[in-house]
GROMACS .gro file of C-alpha atoms in nm:
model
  414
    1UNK     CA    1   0.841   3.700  -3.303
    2UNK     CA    2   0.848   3.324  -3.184
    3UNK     CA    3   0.615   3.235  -2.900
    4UNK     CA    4   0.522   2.857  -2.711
    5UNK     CA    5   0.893   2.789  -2.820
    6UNK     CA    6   0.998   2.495  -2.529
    7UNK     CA    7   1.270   2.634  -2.360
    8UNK     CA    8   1.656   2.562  -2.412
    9UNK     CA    9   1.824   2.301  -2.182
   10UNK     CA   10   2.134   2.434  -2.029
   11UNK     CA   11   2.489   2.235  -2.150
   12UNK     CA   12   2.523   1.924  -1.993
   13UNK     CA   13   2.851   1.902  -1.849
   14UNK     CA   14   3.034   1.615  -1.811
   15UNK     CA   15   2.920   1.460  -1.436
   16UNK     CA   16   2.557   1.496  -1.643
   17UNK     CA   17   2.635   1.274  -1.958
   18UNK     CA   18   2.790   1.024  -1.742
   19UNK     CA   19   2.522   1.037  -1.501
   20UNK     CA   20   2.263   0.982  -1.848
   21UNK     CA   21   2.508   0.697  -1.981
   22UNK     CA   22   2.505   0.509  -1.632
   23UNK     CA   23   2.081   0.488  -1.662
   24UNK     CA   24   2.188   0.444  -2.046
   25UNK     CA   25   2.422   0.124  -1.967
   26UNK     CA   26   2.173  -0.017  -1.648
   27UNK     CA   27   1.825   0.016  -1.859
   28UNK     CA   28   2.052  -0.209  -2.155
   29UNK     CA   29   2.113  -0.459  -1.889
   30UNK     CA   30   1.736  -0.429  -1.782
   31UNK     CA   31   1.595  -0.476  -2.125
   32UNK     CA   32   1.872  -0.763  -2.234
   33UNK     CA   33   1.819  -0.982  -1.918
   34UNK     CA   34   2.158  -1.079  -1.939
   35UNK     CA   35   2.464  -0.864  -2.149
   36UNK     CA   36   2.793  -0.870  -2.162
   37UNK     CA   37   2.979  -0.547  -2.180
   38UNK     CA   38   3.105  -0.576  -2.507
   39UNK     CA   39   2.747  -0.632  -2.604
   40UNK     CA   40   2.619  -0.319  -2.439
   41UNK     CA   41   2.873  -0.081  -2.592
   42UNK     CA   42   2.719  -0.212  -2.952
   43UNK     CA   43   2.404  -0.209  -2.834
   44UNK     CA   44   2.418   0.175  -2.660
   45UNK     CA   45   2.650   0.310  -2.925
   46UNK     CA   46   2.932   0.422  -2.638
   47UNK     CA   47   3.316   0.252  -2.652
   48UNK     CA   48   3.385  -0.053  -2.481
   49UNK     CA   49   3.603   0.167  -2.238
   50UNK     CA   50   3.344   0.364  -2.129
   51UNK     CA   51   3.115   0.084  -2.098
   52UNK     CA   52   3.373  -0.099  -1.880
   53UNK     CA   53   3.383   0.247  -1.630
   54UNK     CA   54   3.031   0.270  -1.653
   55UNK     CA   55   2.965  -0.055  -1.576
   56UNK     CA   56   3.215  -0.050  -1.298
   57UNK     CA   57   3.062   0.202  -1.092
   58UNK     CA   58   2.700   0.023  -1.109
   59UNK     CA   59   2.893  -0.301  -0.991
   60UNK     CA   60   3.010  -0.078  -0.708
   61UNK     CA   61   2.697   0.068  -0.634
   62UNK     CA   62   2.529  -0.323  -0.625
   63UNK     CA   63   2.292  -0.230  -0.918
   64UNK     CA   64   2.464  -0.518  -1.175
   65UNK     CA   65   2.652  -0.860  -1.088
   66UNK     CA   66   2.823  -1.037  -1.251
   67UNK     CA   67   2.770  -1.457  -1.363
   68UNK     CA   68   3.013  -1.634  -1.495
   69UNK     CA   69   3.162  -1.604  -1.907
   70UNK     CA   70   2.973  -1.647  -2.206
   71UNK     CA   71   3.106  -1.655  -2.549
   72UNK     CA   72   2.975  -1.478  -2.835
   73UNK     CA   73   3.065  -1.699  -3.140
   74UNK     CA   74   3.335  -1.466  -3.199
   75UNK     CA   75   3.728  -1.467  -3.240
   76UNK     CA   76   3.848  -1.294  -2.863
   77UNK     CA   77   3.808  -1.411  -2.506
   78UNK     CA   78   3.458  -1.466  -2.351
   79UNK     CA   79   3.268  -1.193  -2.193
   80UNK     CA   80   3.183  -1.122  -1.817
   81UNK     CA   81   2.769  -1.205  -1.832
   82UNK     CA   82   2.638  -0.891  -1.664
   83UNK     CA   83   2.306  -0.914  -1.485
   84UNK     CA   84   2.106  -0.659  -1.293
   85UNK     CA   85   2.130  -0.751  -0.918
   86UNK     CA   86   1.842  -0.928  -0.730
   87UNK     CA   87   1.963  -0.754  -0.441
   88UNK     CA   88   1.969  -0.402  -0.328
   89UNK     CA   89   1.761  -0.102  -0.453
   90UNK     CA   90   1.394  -0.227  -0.523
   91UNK     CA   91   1.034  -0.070  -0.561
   92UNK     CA   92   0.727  -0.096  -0.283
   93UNK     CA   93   0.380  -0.085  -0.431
   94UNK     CA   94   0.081  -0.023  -0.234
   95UNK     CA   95  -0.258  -0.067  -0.355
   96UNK     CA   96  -0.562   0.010  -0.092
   97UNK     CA   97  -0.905  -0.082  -0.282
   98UNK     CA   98  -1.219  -0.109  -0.114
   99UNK     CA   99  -1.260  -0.439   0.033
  100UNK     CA  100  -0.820  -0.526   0.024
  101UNK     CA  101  -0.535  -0.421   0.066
  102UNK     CA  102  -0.212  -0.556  -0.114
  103UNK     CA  103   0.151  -0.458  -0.085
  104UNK     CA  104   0.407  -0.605  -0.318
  105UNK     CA  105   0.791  -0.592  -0.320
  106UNK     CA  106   0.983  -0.601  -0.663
  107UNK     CA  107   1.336  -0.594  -0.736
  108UNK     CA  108   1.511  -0.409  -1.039
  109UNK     CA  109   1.509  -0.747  -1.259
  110UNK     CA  110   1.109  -0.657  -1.221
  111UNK     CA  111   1.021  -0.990  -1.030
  112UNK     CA  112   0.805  -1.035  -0.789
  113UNK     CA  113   0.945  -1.102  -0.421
  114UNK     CA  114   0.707  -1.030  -0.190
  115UNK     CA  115   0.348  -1.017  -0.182
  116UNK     CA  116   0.130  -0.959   0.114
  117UNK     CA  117  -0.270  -0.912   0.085
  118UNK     CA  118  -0.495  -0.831   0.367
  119UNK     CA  119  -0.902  -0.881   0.292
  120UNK     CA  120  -1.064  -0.570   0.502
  121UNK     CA  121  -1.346  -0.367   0.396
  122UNK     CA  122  -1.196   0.016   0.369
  123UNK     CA  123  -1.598   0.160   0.316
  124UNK     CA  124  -1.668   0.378   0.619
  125UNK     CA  125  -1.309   0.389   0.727
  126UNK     CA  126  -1.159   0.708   0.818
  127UNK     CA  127  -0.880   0.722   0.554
  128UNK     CA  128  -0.606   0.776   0.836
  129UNK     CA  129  -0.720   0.450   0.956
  130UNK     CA  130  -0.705   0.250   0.612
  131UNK     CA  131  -0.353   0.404   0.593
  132UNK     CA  132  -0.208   0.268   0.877
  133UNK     CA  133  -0.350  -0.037   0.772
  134UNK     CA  134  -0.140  -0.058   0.471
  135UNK     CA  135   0.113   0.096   0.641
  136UNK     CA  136   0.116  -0.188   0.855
  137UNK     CA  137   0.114  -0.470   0.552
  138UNK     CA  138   0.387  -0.218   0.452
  139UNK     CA  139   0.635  -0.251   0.709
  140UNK     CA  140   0.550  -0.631   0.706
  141UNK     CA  141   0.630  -0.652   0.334
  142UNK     CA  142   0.969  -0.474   0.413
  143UNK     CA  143   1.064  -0.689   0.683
  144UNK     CA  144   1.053  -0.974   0.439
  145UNK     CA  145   1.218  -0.796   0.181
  146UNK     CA  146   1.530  -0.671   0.377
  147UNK     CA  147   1.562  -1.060   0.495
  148UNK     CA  148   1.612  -1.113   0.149
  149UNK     CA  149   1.886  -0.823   0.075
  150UNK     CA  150   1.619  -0.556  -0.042
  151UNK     CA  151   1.569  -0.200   0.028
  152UNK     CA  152   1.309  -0.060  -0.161
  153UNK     CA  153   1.405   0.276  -0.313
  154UNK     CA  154   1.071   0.442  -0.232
  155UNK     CA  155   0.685   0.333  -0.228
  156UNK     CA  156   0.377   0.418  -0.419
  157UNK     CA  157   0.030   0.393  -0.371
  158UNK     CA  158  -0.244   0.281  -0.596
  159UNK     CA  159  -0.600   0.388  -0.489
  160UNK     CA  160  -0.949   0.400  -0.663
  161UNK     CA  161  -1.016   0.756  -0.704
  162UNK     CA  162  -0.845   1.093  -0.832
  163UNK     CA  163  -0.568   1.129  -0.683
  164UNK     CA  164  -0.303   1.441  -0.783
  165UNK     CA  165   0.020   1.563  -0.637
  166UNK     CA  166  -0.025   1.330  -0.333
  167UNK     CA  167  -0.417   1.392  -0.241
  168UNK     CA  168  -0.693   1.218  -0.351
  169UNK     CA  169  -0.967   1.465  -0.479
  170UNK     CA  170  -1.233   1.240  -0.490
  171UNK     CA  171  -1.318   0.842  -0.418
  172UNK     CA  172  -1.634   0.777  -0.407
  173UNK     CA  173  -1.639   0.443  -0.309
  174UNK     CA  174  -1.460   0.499  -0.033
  175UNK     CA  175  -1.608   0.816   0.036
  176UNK     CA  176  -1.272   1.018   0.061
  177UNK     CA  177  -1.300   1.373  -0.010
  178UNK     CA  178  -0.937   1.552  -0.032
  179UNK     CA  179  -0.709   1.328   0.143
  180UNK     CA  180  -0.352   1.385   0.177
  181UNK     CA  181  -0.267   0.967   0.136
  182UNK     CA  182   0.115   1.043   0.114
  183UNK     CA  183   0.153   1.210   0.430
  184UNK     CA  184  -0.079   0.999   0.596
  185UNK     CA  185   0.099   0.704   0.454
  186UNK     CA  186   0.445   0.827   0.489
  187UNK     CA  187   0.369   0.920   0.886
  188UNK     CA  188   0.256   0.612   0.999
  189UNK     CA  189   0.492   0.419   0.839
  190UNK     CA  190   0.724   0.620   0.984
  191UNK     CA  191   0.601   0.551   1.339
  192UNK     CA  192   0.616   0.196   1.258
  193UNK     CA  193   0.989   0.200   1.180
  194UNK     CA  194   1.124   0.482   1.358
  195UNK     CA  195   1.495   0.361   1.356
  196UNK     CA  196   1.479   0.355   0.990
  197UNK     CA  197   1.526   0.616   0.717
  198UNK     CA  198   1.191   0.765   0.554
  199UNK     CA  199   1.110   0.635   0.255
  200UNK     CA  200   0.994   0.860  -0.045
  201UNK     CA  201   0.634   0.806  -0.104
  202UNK     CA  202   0.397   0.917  -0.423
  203UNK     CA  203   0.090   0.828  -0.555
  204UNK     CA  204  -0.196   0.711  -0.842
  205UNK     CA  205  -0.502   0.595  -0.946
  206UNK     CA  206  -0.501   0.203  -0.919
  207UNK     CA  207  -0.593   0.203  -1.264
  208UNK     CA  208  -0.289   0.352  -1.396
  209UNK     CA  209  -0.069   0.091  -1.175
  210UNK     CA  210  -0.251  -0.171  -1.338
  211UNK     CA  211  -0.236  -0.081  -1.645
  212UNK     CA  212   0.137  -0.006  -1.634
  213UNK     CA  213   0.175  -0.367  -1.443
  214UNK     CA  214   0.034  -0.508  -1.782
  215UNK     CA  215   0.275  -0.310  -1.960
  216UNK     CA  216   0.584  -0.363  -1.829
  217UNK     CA  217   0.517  -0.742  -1.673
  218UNK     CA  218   0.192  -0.871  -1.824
  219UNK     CA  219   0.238  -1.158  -2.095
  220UNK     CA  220  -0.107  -1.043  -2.265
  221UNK     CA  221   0.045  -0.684  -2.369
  222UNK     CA  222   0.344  -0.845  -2.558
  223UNK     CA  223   0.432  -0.658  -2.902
  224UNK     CA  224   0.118  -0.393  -2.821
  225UNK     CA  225   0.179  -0.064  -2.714
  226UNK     CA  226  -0.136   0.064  -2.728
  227UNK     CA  227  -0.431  -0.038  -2.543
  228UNK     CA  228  -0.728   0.059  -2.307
  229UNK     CA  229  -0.718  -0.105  -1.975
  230UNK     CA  230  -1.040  -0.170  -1.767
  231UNK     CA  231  -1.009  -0.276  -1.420
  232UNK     CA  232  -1.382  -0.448  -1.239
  233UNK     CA  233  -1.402  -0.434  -0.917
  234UNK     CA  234  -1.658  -0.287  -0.675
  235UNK     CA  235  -1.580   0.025  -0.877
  236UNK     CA  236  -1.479   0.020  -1.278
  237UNK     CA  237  -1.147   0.212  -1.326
  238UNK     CA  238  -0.968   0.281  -1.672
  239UNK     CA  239  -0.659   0.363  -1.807
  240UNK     CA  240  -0.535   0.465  -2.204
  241UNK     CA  241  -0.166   0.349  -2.265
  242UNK     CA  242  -0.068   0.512  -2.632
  243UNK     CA  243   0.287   0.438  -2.774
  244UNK     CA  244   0.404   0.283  -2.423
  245UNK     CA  245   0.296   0.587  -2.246
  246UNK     CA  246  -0.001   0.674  -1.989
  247UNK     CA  247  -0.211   0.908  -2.128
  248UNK     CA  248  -0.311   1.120  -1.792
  249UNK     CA  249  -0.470   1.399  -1.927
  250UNK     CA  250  -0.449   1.801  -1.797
  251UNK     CA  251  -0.524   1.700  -1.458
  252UNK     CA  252  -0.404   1.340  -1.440
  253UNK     CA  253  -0.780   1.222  -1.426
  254UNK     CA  254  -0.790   1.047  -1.744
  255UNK     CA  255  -0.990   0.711  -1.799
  256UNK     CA  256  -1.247   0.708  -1.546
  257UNK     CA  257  -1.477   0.497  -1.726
  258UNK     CA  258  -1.663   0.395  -1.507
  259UNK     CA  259  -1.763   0.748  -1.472
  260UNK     CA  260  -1.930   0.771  -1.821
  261UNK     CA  261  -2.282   0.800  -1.864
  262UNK     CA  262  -2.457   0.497  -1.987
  263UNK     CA  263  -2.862   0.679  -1.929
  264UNK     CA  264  -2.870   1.009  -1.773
  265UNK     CA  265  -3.195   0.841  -1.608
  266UNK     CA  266  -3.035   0.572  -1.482
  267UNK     CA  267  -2.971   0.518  -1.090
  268UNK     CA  268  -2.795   0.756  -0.877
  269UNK     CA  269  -2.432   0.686  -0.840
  270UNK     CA  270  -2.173   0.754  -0.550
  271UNK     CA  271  -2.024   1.023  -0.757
  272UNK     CA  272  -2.330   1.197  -0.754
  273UNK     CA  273  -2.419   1.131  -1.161
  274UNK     CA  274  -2.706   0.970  -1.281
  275UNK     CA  275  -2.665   0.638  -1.516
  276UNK     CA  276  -2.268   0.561  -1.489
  277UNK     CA  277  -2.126   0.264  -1.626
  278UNK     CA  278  -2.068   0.105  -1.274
  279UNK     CA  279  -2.454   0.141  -1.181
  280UNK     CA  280  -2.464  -0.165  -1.502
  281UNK     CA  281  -2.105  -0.309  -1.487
  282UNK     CA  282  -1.962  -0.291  -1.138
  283UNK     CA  283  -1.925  -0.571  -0.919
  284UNK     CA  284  -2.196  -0.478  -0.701
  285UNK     CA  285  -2.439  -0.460  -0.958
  286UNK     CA  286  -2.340  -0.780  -1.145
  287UNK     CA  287  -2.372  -0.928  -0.815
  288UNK     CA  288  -2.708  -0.800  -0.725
  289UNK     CA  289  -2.837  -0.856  -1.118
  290UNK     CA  290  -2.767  -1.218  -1.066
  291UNK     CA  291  -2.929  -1.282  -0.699
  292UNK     CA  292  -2.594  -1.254  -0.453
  293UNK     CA  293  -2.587  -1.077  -0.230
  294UNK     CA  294  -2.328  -0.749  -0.313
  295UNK     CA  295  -2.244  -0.649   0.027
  296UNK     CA  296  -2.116  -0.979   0.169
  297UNK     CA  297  -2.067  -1.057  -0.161
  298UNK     CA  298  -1.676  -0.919  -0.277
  299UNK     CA  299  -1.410  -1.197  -0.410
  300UNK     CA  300  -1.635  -1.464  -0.272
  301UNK     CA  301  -1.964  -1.349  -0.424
  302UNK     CA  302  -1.794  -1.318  -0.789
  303UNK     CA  303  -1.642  -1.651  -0.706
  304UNK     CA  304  -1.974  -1.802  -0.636
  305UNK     CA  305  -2.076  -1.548  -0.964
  306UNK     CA  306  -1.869  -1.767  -1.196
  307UNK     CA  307  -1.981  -2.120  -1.023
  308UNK     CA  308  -2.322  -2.068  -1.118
  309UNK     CA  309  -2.201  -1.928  -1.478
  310UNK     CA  310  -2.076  -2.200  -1.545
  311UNK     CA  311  -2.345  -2.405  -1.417
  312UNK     CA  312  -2.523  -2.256  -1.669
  313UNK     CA  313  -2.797  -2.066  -1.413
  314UNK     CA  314  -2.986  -1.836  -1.621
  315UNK     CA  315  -2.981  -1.508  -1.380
  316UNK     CA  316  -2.588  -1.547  -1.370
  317UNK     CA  317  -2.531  -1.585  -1.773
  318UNK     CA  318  -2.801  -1.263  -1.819
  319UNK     CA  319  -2.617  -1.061  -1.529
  320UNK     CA  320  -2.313  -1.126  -1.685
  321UNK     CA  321  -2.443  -1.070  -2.049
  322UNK     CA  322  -2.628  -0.742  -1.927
  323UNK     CA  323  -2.303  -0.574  -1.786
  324UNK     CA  324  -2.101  -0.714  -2.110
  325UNK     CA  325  -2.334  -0.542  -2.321
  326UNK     CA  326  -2.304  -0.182  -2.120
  327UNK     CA  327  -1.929  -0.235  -2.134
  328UNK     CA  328  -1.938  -0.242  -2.500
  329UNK     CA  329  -2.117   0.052  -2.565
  330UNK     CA  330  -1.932   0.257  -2.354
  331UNK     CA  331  -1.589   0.063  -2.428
  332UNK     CA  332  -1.622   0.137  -2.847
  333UNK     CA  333  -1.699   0.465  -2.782
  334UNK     CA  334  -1.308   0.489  -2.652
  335UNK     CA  335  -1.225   0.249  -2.938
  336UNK     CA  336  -1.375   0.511  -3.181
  337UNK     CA  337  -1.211   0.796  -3.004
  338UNK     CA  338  -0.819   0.669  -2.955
  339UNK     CA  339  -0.793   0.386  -3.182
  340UNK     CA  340  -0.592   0.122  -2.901
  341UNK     CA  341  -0.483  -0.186  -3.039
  342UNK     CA  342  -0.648  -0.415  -2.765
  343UNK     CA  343  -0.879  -0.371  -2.494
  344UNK     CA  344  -0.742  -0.560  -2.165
  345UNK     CA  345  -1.022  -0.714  -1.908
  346UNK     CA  346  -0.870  -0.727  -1.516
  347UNK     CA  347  -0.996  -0.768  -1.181
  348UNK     CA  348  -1.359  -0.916  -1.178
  349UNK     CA  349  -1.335  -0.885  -1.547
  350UNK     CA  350  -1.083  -1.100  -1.596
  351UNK     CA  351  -1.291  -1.352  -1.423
  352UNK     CA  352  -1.560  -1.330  -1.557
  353UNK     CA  353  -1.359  -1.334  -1.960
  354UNK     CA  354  -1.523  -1.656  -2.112
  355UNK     CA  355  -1.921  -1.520  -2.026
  356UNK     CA  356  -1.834  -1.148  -2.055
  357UNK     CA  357  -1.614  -1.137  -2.383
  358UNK     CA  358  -1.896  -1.234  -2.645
  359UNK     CA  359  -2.141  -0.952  -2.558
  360UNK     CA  360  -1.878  -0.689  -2.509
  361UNK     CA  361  -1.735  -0.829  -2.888
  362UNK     CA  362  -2.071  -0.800  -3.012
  363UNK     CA  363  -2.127  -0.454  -2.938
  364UNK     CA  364  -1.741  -0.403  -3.065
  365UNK     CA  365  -1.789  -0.503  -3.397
  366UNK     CA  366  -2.134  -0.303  -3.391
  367UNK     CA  367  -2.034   0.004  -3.315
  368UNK     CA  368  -1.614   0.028  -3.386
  369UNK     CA  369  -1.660   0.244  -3.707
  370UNK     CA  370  -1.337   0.157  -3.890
  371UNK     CA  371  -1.489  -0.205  -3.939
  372UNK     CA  372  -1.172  -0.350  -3.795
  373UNK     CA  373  -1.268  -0.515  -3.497
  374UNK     CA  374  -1.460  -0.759  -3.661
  375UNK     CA  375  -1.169  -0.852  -3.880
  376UNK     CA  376  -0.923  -0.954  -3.609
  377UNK     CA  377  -1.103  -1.141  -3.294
  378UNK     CA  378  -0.799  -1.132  -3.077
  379UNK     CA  379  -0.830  -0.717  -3.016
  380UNK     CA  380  -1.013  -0.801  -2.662
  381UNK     CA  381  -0.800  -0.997  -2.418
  382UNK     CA  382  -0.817  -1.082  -2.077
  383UNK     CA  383  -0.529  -0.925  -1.867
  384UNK     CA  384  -0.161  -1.120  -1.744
  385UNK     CA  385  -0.283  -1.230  -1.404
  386UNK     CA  386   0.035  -1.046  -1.311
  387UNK     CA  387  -0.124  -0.712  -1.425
  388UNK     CA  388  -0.222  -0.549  -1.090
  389UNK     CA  389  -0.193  -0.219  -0.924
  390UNK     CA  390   0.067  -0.303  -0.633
  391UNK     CA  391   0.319  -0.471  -0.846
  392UNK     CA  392   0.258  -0.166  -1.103
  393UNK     CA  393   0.325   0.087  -0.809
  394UNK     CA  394   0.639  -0.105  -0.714
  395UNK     CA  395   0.725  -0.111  -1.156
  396UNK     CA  396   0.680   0.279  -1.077
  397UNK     CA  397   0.987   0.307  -0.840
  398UNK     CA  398   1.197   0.046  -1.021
  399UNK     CA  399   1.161   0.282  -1.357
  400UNK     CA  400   1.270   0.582  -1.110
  401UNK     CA  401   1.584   0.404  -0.994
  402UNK     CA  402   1.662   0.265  -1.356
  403UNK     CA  403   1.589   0.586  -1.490
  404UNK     CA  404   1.859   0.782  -1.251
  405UNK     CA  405   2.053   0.514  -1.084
  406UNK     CA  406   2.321   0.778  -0.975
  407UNK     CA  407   2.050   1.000  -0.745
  408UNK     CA  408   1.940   0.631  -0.527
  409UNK     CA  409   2.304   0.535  -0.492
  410UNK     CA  410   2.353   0.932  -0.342
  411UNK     CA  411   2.055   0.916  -0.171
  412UNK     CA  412   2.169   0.615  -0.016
  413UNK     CA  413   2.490   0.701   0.050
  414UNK     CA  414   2.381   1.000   0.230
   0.00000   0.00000   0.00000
């Protein structure tokens, strides 16, 4: 008797393989940058014929365009250069943190059009409230974007906290207890732009976004797909990418970090645990370790953070040296566990690289077991300065449309 057995796939009929072989022929386009079609038939393994067709239909659908004839080197007539269209279908990311808000519009070439960031302090908010505020950035962002020939395909938020099929369980730094974000989100959006159809709207942890930012746009990630991402900001998030995949876990909460226990005597954090990493490592307490004050403090205060750094002020260097230190406990202890080939710094982190990398390396080559982090010094990197949750929530619906190019251009249609 066979059990667990993953059930059969019914026959895909023919509407179904050409609807595969259009993503097929748009993702080679993607990937190339620039293709012609006899180039994507090789590179796809399908005729020239059906390539042409194929390619036809995402012409007509304003997905590809075409620029002009390149020649291969070979005997024959040049080839049509096929590009994917900076026009059109495109992804809006949202990511509401707790002292910003940033909205970012990218098209399906994955670069960066718009970008819109609003400085607010989201602690204390009612979360219906901080949703209309990025609702509003929203419908700002896709104002600008439809001046430009965009329509965004669908948007997705990025927020600091544990967040599953559109709620967020728990953010304790903004103190949101079960929130529905999406159809919060999606509503007042909605009564922003009432003439205008509704867009689709998920959701993630910020982490995630910025971790999938870095791997899909982030010049630090190039050639690794494997690698633990750790995000500083008044909160520490954390995200595992293995073999160019997220690794989410059973319940989609995996790498909250910040969340692991440094000493179970330690202070009391907002998630109601004793001794997390963030009570050592966040920005408040780096802040507040080094004399600034951590409430007024955000961007500014870890600006001012690295000016006295690098004036060499001693309680700045041991703040920063303190929360390096906790990071690299807790940081090999993932090492030891998944085995990533890097370990990307972002947000405050990133700032903070040149002080913060030599204690976190330290403890690295202390405590990695397999002895191999002392043998190659380039394992911890700071992250792209393009790796960031909004422009990884709008990567999120430019993989969707990629992905199934036929259901946008029915959706749209329809």
């Amino acid at each position: 008797m066979m059990n667990n057995l993953t059930p059969l796939e019914p026959k895909a009929d023919k509407a179904t393989v050409r609807r595969h072989n259009l993503s097929l022929v748009l993702r080679a386009v993607h990937d190339a940058g620039e293709a012609t079609r006899a180039g994507v038939a090789t590179h796809v393994g399908l005729t020239r014929a059906a390539v042409s067709s194929l390619v036809e239909q995402l012409l007509e659908y304003g997905f590809v365009s075409e620029w002009g004839k390149t020649s291969s080197g070979q005997a024959g007539r040049p080839g049509t250069v096929l590009k994917v269209s900076r026009s059109g279908p495109a992804g809006l990311g949202v990511e509401v943190n707790i002292d910003y808000i940033a909205v970012c519009v990218v098209d399906l070439a994955g670069t960066d059009r718009v970008r819109l960031v609003e400085h607010v302090d989201n602690r204390g908010v009612q979360p219906s409230e901080a949703l209309a505020r990025a609702a509003r950035l929203a419908a700002r962002a896709l104002g600008s974007a439809a001046e430009q020939d965009l329509a965004p395909a669908g948007a997705h938020i990025a927020l600091p906290g544990l967040v599953t099929g559109g709620t967020v369980r728990q953010a304790p730094n903004l103190g949101w207890q079960r929130v529905a974000v999406e159809g919060l989100f999606a509503q007042a959006l909605l009564a922003l732009r009432p003439a205008h159809r509704p867009l689709p709207v998920s959701s993630d942890n910020e982490a995630n976004a910025a971790a999938l930012a870095e791997l899909w746009f982030g010049a630090g990630t190039e050639g690794v797909r494997s690698f633990l991402y750790l995000t500083g900001e008044i909160g520490i998030g954390g995200a595992l990418v293995l073999g160019g995949e997220l690794l989410r876990g059973a319940h989609g909460f995996a790498g909250e970090i910040g969340h692991m226990v440094v000493d179970p005597e330690g202070p009391l954090c907002r998630c109601g645990a004793h001794g997390c990493l963030e009570q050592y490592a966040g920005q408040a307490a780096l802040l507040t370790a080094a004399g600034i004050d951590a409430d007024a403090g955000g961007a500014q205060g870890v600006a001012e953070l690295g000016r006295r750094a690098r004036r060499g002020e001693p309680s700045a260097l041991s703040a920063i040296e303190r929360a390096g230190r906790q990071l690299g406990v807790v940081v090999s202890g993932a090492v030891n566990l998944f085995d990533p080939e890097a370990v990307m710094l972002g947000g405050v982190y990133r700032e903070l690289m040149d002080w913060l990398a030599p204690a976190v390396d330290r403890e690295l080559a202390r405590r990695v077991v397999s002895g191999l982090w002392s043998e190659d010094g380039k394992r911890l990197r700071a992250a792209s300065s393009l790796g960031d949750a909004a422009r990884g929530a709008a990567g999120v619906i430019v993989r969707e449309v990629l992905a199934d190019p036929a259901a946008y251009a029915e959706r749209d249609a329809g």
